[in-house]
GROMACS .gro file of C-alpha atoms in nm:
model
   92
    1UNK     CA    1   0.612  -0.505   1.372
    2UNK     CA    2   0.978  -0.506   1.461
    3UNK     CA    3   1.294  -0.681   1.355
    4UNK     CA    4   1.439  -0.917   1.614
    5UNK     CA    5   1.797  -0.835   1.701
    6UNK     CA    6   1.851  -1.194   1.815
    7UNK     CA    7   1.716  -1.382   1.516
    8UNK     CA    8   1.717  -1.115   1.242
    9UNK     CA    9   1.355  -1.199   1.157
   10UNK     CA   10   1.049  -0.980   1.149
   11UNK     CA   11   0.817  -1.025   1.448
   12UNK     CA   12   0.451  -0.929   1.424
   13UNK     CA   13   0.258  -0.820   1.733
   14UNK     CA   14  -0.059  -1.003   1.630
   15UNK     CA   15  -0.247  -0.909   1.949
   16UNK     CA   16  -0.186  -0.539   1.888
   17UNK     CA   17  -0.278  -0.567   1.520
   18UNK     CA   18  -0.606  -0.739   1.608
   19UNK     CA   19  -0.693  -0.487   1.882
   20UNK     CA   20  -0.615  -0.188   1.660
   21UNK     CA   21  -0.727  -0.321   1.322
   22UNK     CA   22  -1.005  -0.066   1.274
   23UNK     CA   23  -0.759   0.221   1.333
   24UNK     CA   24  -0.501   0.061   1.103
   25UNK     CA   25  -0.763   0.015   0.835
   26UNK     CA   26  -0.911   0.365   0.861
   27UNK     CA   27  -0.832   0.678   0.664
   28UNK     CA   28  -0.752   1.005   0.838
   29UNK     CA   29  -0.734   1.322   0.634
   30UNK     CA   30  -0.419   1.531   0.660
   31UNK     CA   31  -0.287   1.817   0.453
   32UNK     CA   32  -0.234   1.688   0.100
   33UNK     CA   33   0.110   1.553   0.011
   34UNK     CA   34   0.218   1.733  -0.306
   35UNK     CA   35   0.502   1.498  -0.397
   36UNK     CA   36   0.484   1.203  -0.630
   37UNK     CA   37   0.324   0.890  -0.485
   38UNK     CA   38   0.286   0.545  -0.639
   39UNK     CA   39   0.006   0.305  -0.547
   40UNK     CA   40   0.018  -0.051  -0.677
   41UNK     CA   41  -0.297  -0.249  -0.614
   42UNK     CA   42  -0.411  -0.596  -0.703
   43UNK     CA   43  -0.730  -0.611  -0.908
   44UNK     CA   44  -0.865  -0.886  -0.683
   45UNK     CA   45  -0.754  -0.732  -0.353
   46UNK     CA   46  -1.021  -0.570  -0.136
   47UNK     CA   47  -0.796  -0.286  -0.020
   48UNK     CA   48  -0.778  -0.027  -0.300
   49UNK     CA   49  -1.091  -0.009  -0.511
   50UNK     CA   50  -1.219   0.240  -0.766
   51UNK     CA   51  -1.440   0.412  -0.506
   52UNK     CA   52  -1.125   0.495  -0.302
   53UNK     CA   53  -0.964   0.694  -0.583
   54UNK     CA   54  -1.130   1.025  -0.499
   55UNK     CA   55  -0.995   1.019  -0.143
   56UNK     CA   56  -0.654   0.906  -0.263
   57UNK     CA   57  -0.633   1.194  -0.514
   58UNK     CA   58  -0.749   1.444  -0.251
   59UNK     CA   59  -0.474   1.330  -0.011
   60UNK     CA   60  -0.210   1.271  -0.281
   61UNK     CA   61  -0.292   1.493  -0.581
   62UNK     CA   62   0.009   1.374  -0.784
   63UNK     CA   63  -0.044   1.006  -0.715
   64UNK     CA   64  -0.025   0.739  -0.978
   65UNK     CA   65  -0.238   0.427  -0.928
   66UNK     CA   66  -0.144   0.105  -1.106
   67UNK     CA   67  -0.373  -0.196  -1.097
   68UNK     CA   68  -0.214  -0.534  -1.167
   69UNK     CA   69  -0.378  -0.869  -1.229
   70UNK     CA   70  -0.332  -1.018  -0.882
   71UNK     CA   71  -0.469  -1.040  -0.533
   72UNK     CA   72  -0.330  -0.848  -0.237
   73UNK     CA   73   0.026  -0.985  -0.266
   74UNK     CA   74   0.114  -0.796  -0.584
   75UNK     CA   75   0.488  -0.816  -0.523
   76UNK     CA   76   0.468  -1.197  -0.510
   77UNK     CA   77   0.199  -1.271  -0.768
   78UNK     CA   78   0.316  -1.020  -1.033
   79UNK     CA   79   0.680  -0.960  -0.938
   80UNK     CA   80   0.804  -0.863  -1.285
   81UNK     CA   81   0.518  -0.621  -1.343
   82UNK     CA   82   0.563  -0.461  -1.001
   83UNK     CA   83   0.938  -0.419  -1.049
   84UNK     CA   84   0.879  -0.262  -1.391
   85UNK     CA   85   0.615  -0.023  -1.250
   86UNK     CA   86   0.846   0.082  -0.967
   87UNK     CA   87   1.143   0.126  -1.202
   88UNK     CA   88   0.938   0.344  -1.438
   89UNK     CA   89   0.810   0.553  -1.146
   90UNK     CA   90   1.157   0.606  -0.998
   91UNK     CA   91   1.316   0.689  -1.333
   92UNK     CA   92   1.062   0.953  -1.438
   0.00000   0.00000   0.00000
């Protein structure tokens, strides 16, 4: 994905995303990040589920996972909740 300098819009390389989707959707283990990390997931999204938490906490031991009542587009479907969660996280 890149931002067009001519139009100022985001451009998605759909062909590359499709060809590399399995790599984009995979999880590689690295040394744990010891800083604070916030995950916001939609309850009805297929991307972060309860069975992922163990791997998330191994990779990001100080992570905080918030589940909101939405699908994948949490920032659209639950904008006020997401803004509040982010504000609280940044202000702690």
